[in-house]
PDB file of C-alpha atoms in Angstrom:
ATOM      1  CA  MET A  10     124.894  37.467  45.170  1.00  0.00           C
ATOM      2  CA  SER A  11     126.029  35.872  48.400  1.00  0.00           C
ATOM      3  CA  SER A  12     128.553  38.453  49.110  1.00  0.00           C
ATOM      4  CA  THR A  13     126.028  41.115  48.672  1.00  0.00           C
ATOM      5  CA  ALA A  14     123.649  39.472  51.191  1.00  0.00           C
ATOM      6  CA  ALA A  15     126.404  39.107  53.719  1.00  0.00           C
ATOM      7  CA  SER A  16     127.432  42.706  53.573  1.00  0.00           C
ATOM      8  CA  ALA A  17     123.774  43.844  54.219  1.00  0.00           C
ATOM      9  CA  PRO A  18     123.532  42.648  57.727  1.00  0.00           C
ATOM     10  CA  ALA A  19     127.029  44.022  58.472  1.00  0.00           C
ATOM     11  CA  ALA A  20     125.842  47.418  57.278  1.00  0.00           C
ATOM     12  CA  ALA A  21     122.615  47.159  59.163  1.00  0.00           C
ATOM     13  CA  SER A  22     124.300  46.346  62.531  1.00  0.00           C
ATOM     14  CA  ALA A  23     126.774  49.262  62.126  1.00  0.00           C
ATOM     15  CA  PRO A  24     126.324  51.687  65.151  1.00  0.00           C
ATOM     16  CA  VAL A  25     124.527  54.978  64.534  1.00  0.00           C
ATOM     17  CA  VAL A  26     126.759  57.864  65.668  1.00  0.00           C
ATOM     18  CA  VAL A  27     124.673  60.548  67.483  1.00  0.00           C
ATOM     19  CA  PRO A  28     126.454  63.947  67.905  1.00  0.00           C
ATOM     20  CA  ALA A  29     127.171  64.832  71.483  1.00  0.00           C
ATOM     21  CA  ALA A  30     124.925  67.562  73.013  1.00  0.00           C
ATOM     22  CA  LYS A  31     126.743  70.862  73.601  1.00  0.00           C
ATOM     23  CA  SER A  32     127.261  71.584  77.331  1.00  0.00           C
ATOM     24  CA  PRO A  33     125.887  74.961  78.367  1.00  0.00           C
ATOM     25  CA  LYS A  34     128.522  77.759  78.947  1.00  0.00           C
ATOM     26  CA  PRO A  35     129.160  78.527  82.568  1.00  0.00           C
ATOM     27  CA  GLY A  36     128.290  82.294  81.948  1.00  0.00           C
ATOM     28  CA  SER A  37     124.761  81.415  80.636  1.00  0.00           C
ATOM     29  CA  VAL A  38     124.116  79.085  83.552  1.00  0.00           C
ATOM     30  CA  LYS A  39     125.070  81.734  86.067  1.00  0.00           C
ATOM     31  CA  ARG A  40     122.960  84.238  84.136  1.00  0.00           C
ATOM     32  CA  ARG A  41     119.869  81.893  84.315  1.00  0.00           C
ATOM     33  CA  ARG A  42     120.309  81.392  87.879  1.00  0.00           C
ATOM     34  CA  THR A  43     120.532  85.167  88.639  1.00  0.00           C
ATOM     35  CA  LEU A  44     117.364  85.645  86.484  1.00  0.00           C
ATOM     36  CA  ALA A  45     115.551  82.805  88.352  1.00  0.00           C
ATOM     37  CA  GLN A  46     116.561  84.485  91.804  1.00  0.00           C
ATOM     38  CA  TRP A  47     115.282  87.894  90.783  1.00  0.00           C
ATOM     39  CA  GLY A  48     112.129  86.322  89.429  1.00  0.00           C
ATOM     40  CA  PHE A  49     111.408  85.040  92.925  1.00  0.00           C
ATOM     41  CA  ILE A  50     112.447  88.291  94.625  1.00  0.00           C
ATOM     42  CA  ALA A  51     110.904  90.756  92.140  1.00  0.00           C
ATOM     43  CA  PRO A  52     107.231  90.412  93.475  1.00  0.00           C
ATOM     44  CA  ALA A  53     108.306  91.149  97.088  1.00  0.00           C
ATOM     45  CA  VAL A  54     110.558  94.115  95.982  1.00  0.00           C
ATOM     46  CA  ILE A  55     107.840  95.589  93.816  1.00  0.00           C
ATOM     47  CA  PHE A  56     105.272  95.224  96.679  1.00  0.00           C
ATOM     48  CA  MET A  57     107.746  96.958  99.161  1.00  0.00           C
ATOM     49  CA  LEU A  58     108.368  99.772  96.688  1.00  0.00           C
ATOM     50  CA  LEU A  59     104.653 100.365  95.973  1.00  0.00           C
ATOM     51  CA  PHE A  60     103.244 100.066  99.443  1.00  0.00           C
ATOM     52  CA  PHE A  61     106.052 101.106 101.726  1.00  0.00           C
ATOM     53  CA  GLY A  62     108.791 102.886  99.558  1.00  0.00           C
ATOM     54  CA  TYR A  63     106.616 105.242  97.681  1.00  0.00           C
ATOM     55  CA  PRO A  64     104.440 106.337 100.718  1.00  0.00           C
ATOM     56  CA  LEU A  65     107.663 106.911 102.742  1.00  0.00           C
ATOM     57  CA  VAL A  66     109.284 109.067 100.017  1.00  0.00           C
ATOM     58  CA  ARG A  67     106.036 110.965  99.503  1.00  0.00           C
ATOM     59  CA  ASN A  68     105.638 111.670 103.293  1.00  0.00           C
ATOM     60  CA  VAL A  69     109.168 113.063 103.336  1.00  0.00           C
ATOM     61  CA  VAL A  70     108.602 115.321 100.317  1.00  0.00           C
ATOM     62  CA  MET A  71     105.132 116.479 101.782  1.00  0.00           C
ATOM     63  CA  SER A  72     106.945 117.579 104.955  1.00  0.00           C
ATOM     64  CA  PHE A  73     108.786 120.299 102.828  1.00  0.00           C
ATOM     65  CA  GLN A  74     105.644 121.444 101.002  1.00  0.00           C
ATOM     66  CA  HIS A  75     102.634 123.761 101.541  1.00  0.00           C
ATOM     67  CA  TYR A  76     100.228 120.981 101.263  1.00  0.00           C
ATOM     68  CA  THR A  77      96.410 121.952 101.711  1.00  0.00           C
ATOM     69  CA  PRO A  78      93.155 120.381 100.804  1.00  0.00           C
ATOM     70  CA  SER A  79      93.141 122.459  97.674  1.00  0.00           C
ATOM     71  CA  THR A  80      96.248 120.560  96.458  1.00  0.00           C
ATOM     72  CA  PHE A  81      94.003 117.391  95.995  1.00  0.00           C
ATOM     73  CA  PHE A  82      92.261 119.414  93.141  1.00  0.00           C
ATOM     74  CA  THR A  83      94.894 121.500  91.817  1.00  0.00           C
ATOM     75  CA  GLY A  84      97.846 119.335  92.293  1.00  0.00           C
ATOM     76  CA  LYS A  85     100.013 122.339  93.276  1.00  0.00           C
ATOM     77  CA  ALA A  86     101.982 122.040  96.592  1.00  0.00           C
ATOM     78  CA  PRO A  87     104.798 124.616  96.515  1.00  0.00           C
ATOM     79  CA  PHE A  88     107.860 123.912  98.516  1.00  0.00           C
ATOM     80  CA  ASN A  89     108.272 126.049 101.608  1.00  0.00           C
ATOM     81  CA  GLY A  90     111.608 124.718 102.845  1.00  0.00           C
ATOM     82  CA  LEU A  91     111.867 123.969 106.544  1.00  0.00           C
ATOM     83  CA  ASP A  92     108.816 126.183 107.444  1.00  0.00           C
ATOM     84  CA  ASN A  93     106.825 123.083 108.457  1.00  0.00           C
ATOM     85  CA  TRP A  94     109.541 121.663 110.682  1.00  0.00           C
ATOM     86  CA  LYS A  95     110.031 124.991 112.374  1.00  0.00           C
ATOM     87  CA  ASN A  96     106.361 125.358 113.062  1.00  0.00           C
ATOM     88  CA  VAL A  97     106.170 121.887 114.547  1.00  0.00           C
ATOM     89  CA  PHE A  98     109.358 122.325 116.820  1.00  0.00           C
ATOM     90  CA  GLN A  99     108.037 125.752 117.916  1.00  0.00           C
ATOM     91  CA  ASP A 100     104.671 124.404 118.813  1.00  0.00           C
ATOM     92  CA  ASP A 101     104.359 123.833 122.647  1.00  0.00           C
ATOM     93  CA  LEU A 102     101.842 120.975 121.987  1.00  0.00           C
ATOM     94  CA  PHE A 103     104.703 118.959 120.198  1.00  0.00           C
ATOM     95  CA  GLY A 104     106.988 119.050 123.258  1.00  0.00           C
ATOM     96  CA  LYS A 105     104.096 117.985 125.407  1.00  0.00           C
ATOM     97  CA  ALA A 106     103.000 115.140 123.030  1.00  0.00           C
ATOM     98  CA  LEU A 107     106.698 114.089 122.890  1.00  0.00           C
ATOM     99  CA  TRP A 108     107.031 113.843 126.622  1.00  0.00           C
ATOM    100  CA  GLN A 109     103.624 112.105 127.027  1.00  0.00           C
ATOM    101  CA  THR A 110     104.757 109.572 124.314  1.00  0.00           C
ATOM    102  CA  VAL A 111     107.773 108.799 126.293  1.00  0.00           C
ATOM    103  CA  LEU A 112     105.685 108.324 129.424  1.00  0.00           C
ATOM    104  CA  PHE A 113     103.139 106.240 127.691  1.00  0.00           C
ATOM    105  CA  THR A 114     105.707 104.064 125.942  1.00  0.00           C
ATOM    106  CA  VAL A 115     107.962 103.488 129.004  1.00  0.00           C
ATOM    107  CA  GLY A 116     104.949 102.877 131.323  1.00  0.00           C
ATOM    108  CA  SER A 117     103.365 100.406 129.018  1.00  0.00           C
ATOM    109  CA  LEU A 118     106.537  98.484 128.264  1.00  0.00           C
ATOM    110  CA  ILE A 119     107.314  98.002 131.885  1.00  0.00           C
ATOM    111  CA  GLY A 120     103.883  97.076 132.853  1.00  0.00           C
ATOM    112  CA  GLN A 121     103.331  94.571 129.928  1.00  0.00           C
ATOM    113  CA  PHE A 122     106.830  92.958 130.392  1.00  0.00           C
ATOM    114  CA  CYS A 123     106.574  92.579 134.149  1.00  0.00           C
ATOM    115  CA  VAL A 124     103.094  91.074 134.194  1.00  0.00           C
ATOM    116  CA  GLY A 125     103.794  88.994 130.952  1.00  0.00           C
ATOM    117  CA  LEU A 126     106.920  87.540 132.437  1.00  0.00           C
ATOM    118  CA  ALA A 127     105.217  86.706 135.728  1.00  0.00           C
ATOM    119  CA  LEU A 128     102.445  84.977 133.906  1.00  0.00           C
ATOM    120  CA  ALA A 129     104.911  83.199 131.629  1.00  0.00           C
ATOM    121  CA  VAL A 130     106.744  81.930 134.721  1.00  0.00           C
ATOM    122  CA  PHE A 131     103.458  80.872 136.262  1.00  0.00           C
ATOM    123  CA  PHE A 132     102.235  78.912 133.285  1.00  0.00           C
ATOM    124  CA  ASN A 133     105.601  77.236 132.894  1.00  0.00           C
ATOM    125  CA  ARG A 134     104.559  74.914 135.626  1.00  0.00           C
ATOM    126  CA  ARG A 135     102.130  72.075 134.964  1.00  0.00           C
ATOM    127  CA  PHE A 136      98.834  72.270 136.707  1.00  0.00           C
ATOM    128  CA  PRO A 137      95.175  71.447 135.676  1.00  0.00           C
ATOM    129  CA  LEU A 138      93.482  73.850 133.122  1.00  0.00           C
ATOM    130  CA  ASN A 139      96.887  75.327 132.263  1.00  0.00           C
ATOM    131  CA  GLY A 140      96.118  75.469 128.471  1.00  0.00           C
ATOM    132  CA  VAL A 141      92.639  76.651 129.129  1.00  0.00           C
ATOM    133  CA  LEU A 142      93.698  79.589 131.154  1.00  0.00           C
ATOM    134  CA  ARG A 143      96.504  80.585 128.794  1.00  0.00           C
ATOM    135  CA  SER A 144      93.921  80.569 125.953  1.00  0.00           C
ATOM    136  CA  LEU A 145      91.650  82.871 127.862  1.00  0.00           C
ATOM    137  CA  ILE A 146      94.510  85.259 128.553  1.00  0.00           C
ATOM    138  CA  LEU A 147      95.087  85.567 124.840  1.00  0.00           C
ATOM    139  CA  LEU A 148      91.718  87.218 124.189  1.00  0.00           C
ATOM    140  CA  PRO A 149      92.635  90.824 124.765  1.00  0.00           C
ATOM    141  CA  TRP A 150      95.332  90.382 122.031  1.00  0.00           C
ATOM    142  CA  LEU A 151      92.767  88.972 119.611  1.00  0.00           C
ATOM    143  CA  VAL A 152      90.296  91.665 120.044  1.00  0.00           C
ATOM    144  CA  PRO A 153      90.686  94.845 117.617  1.00  0.00           C
ATOM    145  CA  MET A 154      92.354  97.768 119.264  1.00  0.00           C
ATOM    146  CA  VAL A 155      89.281 100.034 118.589  1.00  0.00           C
ATOM    147  CA  VAL A 156      86.961  97.552 120.138  1.00  0.00           C
ATOM    148  CA  SER A 157      89.132  97.303 123.200  1.00  0.00           C
ATOM    149  CA  GLY A 158      89.229 101.130 123.558  1.00  0.00           C
ATOM    150  CA  VAL A 159      85.440 101.428 123.216  1.00  0.00           C
ATOM    151  CA  VAL A 160      84.703  98.735 125.774  1.00  0.00           C
ATOM    152  CA  TRP A 161      87.203 100.102 128.372  1.00  0.00           C
ATOM    153  CA  ARG A 162      85.736 103.661 127.810  1.00  0.00           C
ATOM    154  CA  ARG A 163      82.543 102.389 128.996  1.00  0.00           C
ATOM    155  CA  ILE A 164      84.190 100.532 131.856  1.00  0.00           C
ATOM    156  CA  LEU A 165      86.025 103.542 132.961  1.00  0.00           C
ATOM    157  CA  ASP A 166      83.221 106.157 132.642  1.00  0.00           C
ATOM    158  CA  GLN A 167      82.928 108.212 135.803  1.00  0.00           C
ATOM    159  CA  ASP A 168      79.320 108.080 136.107  1.00  0.00           C
ATOM    160  CA  THR A 169      78.104 104.886 134.638  1.00  0.00           C
ATOM    161  CA  GLY A 170      81.278 102.673 134.457  1.00  0.00           C
ATOM    162  CA  VAL A 171      81.460  99.239 135.862  1.00  0.00           C
ATOM    163  CA  LEU A 172      84.803 100.004 137.585  1.00  0.00           C
ATOM    164  CA  ASN A 173      83.345 102.999 139.521  1.00  0.00           C
ATOM    165  CA  SER A 174      80.184 101.134 140.499  1.00  0.00           C
ATOM    166  CA  PHE A 175      82.427  98.169 141.926  1.00  0.00           C
ATOM    167  CA  LEU A 176      84.633 100.731 143.809  1.00  0.00           C
ATOM    168  CA  GLY A 177      81.649 102.455 145.078  1.00  0.00           C
ATOM    169  CA  LEU A 178      80.895  99.388 147.293  1.00  0.00           C
ATOM    170  CA  PHE A 179      84.183 100.425 149.170  1.00  0.00           C
ATOM    171  CA  GLY A 180      83.496 104.108 149.148  1.00  0.00           C
ATOM    172  CA  ALA A 181      85.714 105.053 146.191  1.00  0.00           C
ATOM    173  CA  GLY A 182      83.354 105.121 143.192  1.00  0.00           C
ATOM    174  CA  ASP A 183      83.876 108.662 141.993  1.00  0.00           C
ATOM    175  CA  THR A 184      87.246 108.441 140.237  1.00  0.00           C
ATOM    176  CA  PRO A 185      87.454 110.416 136.997  1.00  0.00           C
ATOM    177  CA  TRP A 186      89.517 107.925 135.062  1.00  0.00           C
ATOM    178  CA  LEU A 187      89.299 109.500 131.670  1.00  0.00           C
ATOM    179  CA  SER A 188      88.078 113.064 132.472  1.00  0.00           C
ATOM    180  CA  SER A 189      90.818 114.131 134.693  1.00  0.00           C
ATOM    181  CA  THR A 190      94.113 115.599 133.409  1.00  0.00           C
ATOM    182  CA  GLY A 191      95.968 113.663 136.020  1.00  0.00           C
ATOM    183  CA  MET A 192      94.337 110.317 135.700  1.00  0.00           C
ATOM    184  CA  ALA A 193      93.641 110.197 131.806  1.00  0.00           C
ATOM    185  CA  LEU A 194      97.293 109.198 130.684  1.00  0.00           C
ATOM    186  CA  ILE A 195      97.525 106.669 133.622  1.00  0.00           C
ATOM    187  CA  SER A 196      94.149 105.101 132.584  1.00  0.00           C
ATOM    188  CA  VAL A 197      95.374 104.899 128.932  1.00  0.00           C
ATOM    189  CA  VAL A 198      98.651 103.232 130.022  1.00  0.00           C
ATOM    190  CA  MET A 199      96.666 100.774 132.064  1.00  0.00           C
ATOM    191  CA  VAL A 200      94.433  99.768 129.186  1.00  0.00           C
ATOM    192  CA  ASN A 201      97.394  99.276 126.780  1.00  0.00           C
ATOM    193  CA  ILE A 202      99.144  97.146 129.478  1.00  0.00           C
ATOM    194  CA  TRP A 203      96.074  95.013 129.441  1.00  0.00           C
ATOM    195  CA  ILE A 204      96.177  94.738 125.749  1.00  0.00           C
ATOM    196  CA  GLY A 205      99.906  93.935 125.507  1.00  0.00           C
ATOM    197  CA  ILE A 206     100.208  91.408 128.180  1.00  0.00           C
ATOM    198  CA  PRO A 207      99.307  88.409 126.134  1.00  0.00           C
ATOM    199  CA  PHE A 208     101.997  89.190 123.529  1.00  0.00           C
ATOM    200  CA  ASN A 209     104.587  89.356 126.046  1.00  0.00           C
ATOM    201  CA  MET A 210     103.464  86.280 127.815  1.00  0.00           C
ATOM    202  CA  VAL A 211     103.399  84.129 124.685  1.00  0.00           C
ATOM    203  CA  ILE A 212     106.853  85.197 123.513  1.00  0.00           C
ATOM    204  CA  LEU A 213     108.420  84.773 126.935  1.00  0.00           C
ATOM    205  CA  TYR A 214     106.556  81.487 127.533  1.00  0.00           C
ATOM    206  CA  GLY A 215     108.129  80.176 124.327  1.00  0.00           C
ATOM    207  CA  GLY A 216     111.528  81.285 125.535  1.00  0.00           C
ATOM    208  CA  LEU A 217     111.009  79.452 128.829  1.00  0.00           C
ATOM    209  CA  GLN A 218     110.316  76.185 126.893  1.00  0.00           C
ATOM    210  CA  GLU A 219     113.900  76.406 125.596  1.00  0.00           C
ATOM    211  CA  VAL A 220     115.505  76.666 129.083  1.00  0.00           C
ATOM    212  CA  PRO A 221     116.913  73.208 130.147  1.00  0.00           C
ATOM    213  CA  LYS A 222     114.924  71.731 133.055  1.00  0.00           C
ATOM    214  CA  GLU A 223     118.041  70.058 134.062  1.00  0.00           C
ATOM    215  CA  MET A 224     119.509  73.410 135.121  1.00  0.00           C
ATOM    216  CA  TYR A 225     116.769  74.111 137.465  1.00  0.00           C
ATOM    217  CA  GLU A 226     117.215  70.554 139.117  1.00  0.00           C
ATOM    218  CA  ALA A 227     120.818  71.011 139.582  1.00  0.00           C
ATOM    219  CA  ALA A 228     120.270  74.465 141.289  1.00  0.00           C
ATOM    220  CA  SER A 229     117.608  72.855 143.496  1.00  0.00           C
ATOM    221  CA  LEU A 230     120.076  70.223 144.499  1.00  0.00           C
ATOM    222  CA  ASP A 231     122.705  72.808 145.321  1.00  0.00           C
ATOM    223  CA  GLY A 232     120.129  74.657 147.683  1.00  0.00           C
ATOM    224  CA  ALA A 233     119.380  77.609 145.470  1.00  0.00           C
ATOM    225  CA  SER A 234     116.109  79.284 146.218  1.00  0.00           C
ATOM    226  CA  ALA A 235     113.382  80.123 143.553  1.00  0.00           C
ATOM    227  CA  TRP A 236     114.340  83.671 143.367  1.00  0.00           C
ATOM    228  CA  ARG A 237     118.108  82.721 142.976  1.00  0.00           C
ATOM    229  CA  GLN A 238     117.191  80.361 140.086  1.00  0.00           C
ATOM    230  CA  PHE A 239     115.006  83.009 138.491  1.00  0.00           C
ATOM    231  CA  ARG A 240     117.926  85.569 138.778  1.00  0.00           C
ATOM    232  CA  SER A 241     120.707  83.334 137.811  1.00  0.00           C
ATOM    233  CA  ILE A 242     119.153  80.919 135.318  1.00  0.00           C
ATOM    234  CA  THR A 243     115.932  82.282 133.848  1.00  0.00           C
ATOM    235  CA  LEU A 244     116.814  85.815 133.228  1.00  0.00           C
ATOM    236  CA  PRO A 245     120.276  85.251 131.659  1.00  0.00           C
ATOM    237  CA  LEU A 246     118.999  82.622 129.266  1.00  0.00           C
ATOM    238  CA  LEU A 247     115.913  84.708 128.381  1.00  0.00           C
ATOM    239  CA  LYS A 248     118.006  87.761 127.581  1.00  0.00           C
ATOM    240  CA  PRO A 249     117.811  87.299 123.673  1.00  0.00           C
ATOM    241  CA  VAL A 250     114.004  86.695 123.880  1.00  0.00           C
ATOM    242  CA  ILE A 251     113.664  89.813 126.420  1.00  0.00           C
ATOM    243  CA  THR A 252     115.406  92.017 123.868  1.00  0.00           C
ATOM    244  CA  VAL A 253     113.184  91.140 121.049  1.00  0.00           C
ATOM    245  CA  VAL A 254     110.036  91.501 123.119  1.00  0.00           C
ATOM    246  CA  LEU A 255     110.927  95.058 124.352  1.00  0.00           C
ATOM    247  CA  VAL A 256     112.110  96.286 120.954  1.00  0.00           C
ATOM    248  CA  LEU A 257     109.017  94.932 119.277  1.00  0.00           C
ATOM    249  CA  GLY A 258     106.878  96.211 121.935  1.00  0.00           C
ATOM    250  CA  PHE A 259     108.388  99.571 121.688  1.00  0.00           C
ATOM    251  CA  MET A 260     107.931  99.870 117.940  1.00  0.00           C
ATOM    252  CA  SER A 261     104.272  98.997 118.239  1.00  0.00           C
ATOM    253  CA  THR A 262     103.593 101.282 121.261  1.00  0.00           C
ATOM    254  CA  VAL A 263     105.434 104.510 120.368  1.00  0.00           C
ATOM    255  CA  LYS A 264     103.154 105.015 117.194  1.00  0.00           C
ATOM    256  CA  ILE A 265      99.802 103.885 118.677  1.00  0.00           C
ATOM    257  CA  LEU A 266      96.835 105.964 117.607  1.00  0.00           C
ATOM    258  CA  ASP A 267      93.500 104.024 117.607  1.00  0.00           C
ATOM    259  CA  LEU A 268      93.575 103.095 121.350  1.00  0.00           C
ATOM    260  CA  VAL A 269      93.968 106.750 122.421  1.00  0.00           C
ATOM    261  CA  LEU A 270      91.500 108.037 119.999  1.00  0.00           C
ATOM    262  CA  ALA A 271      89.010 105.448 121.194  1.00  0.00           C
ATOM    263  CA  LEU A 272      89.530 106.320 124.894  1.00  0.00           C
ATOM    264  CA  THR A 273      90.214 110.048 125.103  1.00  0.00           C
ATOM    265  CA  ASP A 274      90.798 111.495 121.598  1.00  0.00           C
ATOM    266  CA  GLY A 275      93.834 113.173 123.051  1.00  0.00           C
ATOM    267  CA  GLY A 276      92.032 114.894 125.831  1.00  0.00           C
ATOM    268  CA  PRO A 277      91.193 116.124 128.281  1.00  0.00           C
ATOM    269  CA  ALA A 278      93.119 119.398 127.686  1.00  0.00           C
ATOM    270  CA  ASP A 279      95.613 117.476 125.576  1.00  0.00           C
ATOM    271  CA  SER A 280      96.788 115.473 128.515  1.00  0.00           C
ATOM    272  CA  THR A 281      96.902 112.175 126.404  1.00  0.00           C
ATOM    273  CA  GLN A 282      98.203 113.727 123.272  1.00  0.00           C
ATOM    274  CA  THR A 283     100.929 111.426 121.733  1.00  0.00           C
ATOM    275  CA  LEU A 284     102.945 111.918 118.536  1.00  0.00           C
ATOM    276  CA  GLY A 285     100.507 109.517 116.921  1.00  0.00           C
ATOM    277  CA  THR A 286      97.559 111.468 117.828  1.00  0.00           C
ATOM    278  CA  LEU A 287      99.250 114.791 116.882  1.00  0.00           C
ATOM    279  CA  THR A 288      99.903 113.481 113.500  1.00  0.00           C
ATOM    280  CA  TYR A 289      96.279 112.599 113.118  1.00  0.00           C
ATOM    281  CA  GLN A 290      95.140 116.025 114.435  1.00  0.00           C
ATOM    282  CA  ASN A 291      97.441 117.971 112.275  1.00  0.00           C
ATOM    283  CA  SER A 292      96.627 116.079 109.058  1.00  0.00           C
ATOM    284  CA  PHE A 293      92.871 115.298 109.439  1.00  0.00           C
ATOM    285  CA  THR A 294      91.588 117.844 111.998  1.00  0.00           C
ATOM    286  CA  GLN A 295      93.508 120.996 111.110  1.00  0.00           C
ATOM    287  CA  LEU A 296      94.091 119.833 107.539  1.00  0.00           C
ATOM    288  CA  ASP A 297      97.837 120.972 107.889  1.00  0.00           C
ATOM    289  CA  PHE A 298      99.308 117.998 105.925  1.00  0.00           C
ATOM    290  CA  GLY A 299     102.843 119.398 105.929  1.00  0.00           C
ATOM    291  CA  ALA A 300     102.912 119.439 109.764  1.00  0.00           C
ATOM    292  CA  GLY A 301     101.293 116.021 109.940  1.00  0.00           C
ATOM    293  CA  ALA A 302     103.938 114.687 107.630  1.00  0.00           C
ATOM    294  CA  VAL A 303     106.743 116.212 109.794  1.00  0.00           C
ATOM    295  CA  VAL A 304     105.478 114.438 112.996  1.00  0.00           C
ATOM    296  CA  GLY A 305     104.955 111.217 111.074  1.00  0.00           C
ATOM    297  CA  ASN A 306     108.498 111.420 109.788  1.00  0.00           C
ATOM    298  CA  ILE A 307     109.845 111.799 113.402  1.00  0.00           C
ATOM    299  CA  LEU A 308     107.867 108.684 114.414  1.00  0.00           C
ATOM    300  CA  ILE A 309     109.298 106.811 111.440  1.00  0.00           C
ATOM    301  CA  LEU A 310     112.740 107.899 112.307  1.00  0.00           C
ATOM    302  CA  ILE A 311     112.331 106.802 115.866  1.00  0.00           C
ATOM    303  CA  SER A 312     110.970 103.449 114.853  1.00  0.00           C
ATOM    304  CA  ALA A 313     113.775 102.971 112.226  1.00  0.00           C
ATOM    305  CA  VAL A 314     116.335 103.442 114.920  1.00  0.00           C
ATOM    306  CA  PHE A 315     114.837 100.719 117.170  1.00  0.00           C
ATOM    307  CA  ALA A 316     114.376  98.611 114.164  1.00  0.00           C
ATOM    308  CA  VAL A 317     118.144  98.690 113.537  1.00  0.00           C
ATOM    309  CA  PHE A 318     118.638  97.933 117.181  1.00  0.00           C
ATOM    310  CA  TYR A 319     116.390  94.965 116.773  1.00  0.00           C
ATOM    311  CA  LEU A 320     118.167  93.699 113.682  1.00  0.00           C
ATOM    312  CA  ARG A 321     121.429  93.886 115.466  1.00  0.00           C
ATOM    313  CA  ALA A 322     120.021  92.130 118.523  1.00  0.00           C
ATOM    314  CA  ASN A 323     118.605  89.314 116.389  1.00  0.00           C
ATOM    315  CA  ARG A 324     121.949  89.010 114.506  1.00  0.00           C
ATOM    316  CA  ASN A 325     123.902  88.666 117.729  1.00  0.00           C
ATOM    317  CA  GLU A 326     121.454  86.023 118.969  1.00  0.00           C
ATOM    318  CA  GLY A 327     122.016  83.993 115.867  1.00  0.00           C
ATOM    319  CA  LYS A 328     125.785  84.125 116.514  1.00  0.00           C
TER     320      LYS A 328
END
């Protein structure tokens, strides 16, 4: 009896052996990580394919089709080979629009960059109302492009515009800003410069904040003038930022449409016709969707070339 009672506590205190959990196989862990990674990436990939990939492929295919308004009802758009491309390249308006796009883009970039850089250097100094003035200069960038175009169209009107009314005080108030074939493109470039200055100023101003102040102090002690400091310190250290600003400015300017439509609608006499407006005119005015797709593809190709340049410049900056 006593031996049985003594053995009971011993049996109760015996440790319970729990089987060890099996460690997951390395292959299954790697597979789960890969699935988790694709789970995060998949929404972005699907979005890009639906809203960027499909329209791009569709536009390329359309440039080789005889695509008419009846296609929307019948669904038939027979392939016509390179006919659309030949018609576009043989059109004199395409060459004119291409040249005016170059002038518009180069003029806009030079004006926006030079004025934006000058303002960035100016606001890099401390003075009263610095922040307020910088905020006011941002307003043109915040206003929608079409609104800016409509406002400037009223300002530049030859008969009732505010600008000519002001210039009339000095005896020069009859300038045909938007109605002259010689002045219209210049006027559109000026308006686009006004719109793009805030973007250039903000990016370049941010780059100037990264330039060490000690370098300017050392240069001043060595007797370097303000221009020498700008040329030897500011510009070299701003080179990566300048590259990004110019490439992004090019990509947004070369395909501009709404501003030109609001100001001149491509006129007078096609003097402000660009590749962007030519795409719109072929597709939605003449209803030649194949020709419009061709010009659109050319714009996409030009933008893609500079996008590659931007990515390379960004990569080199990171190194």
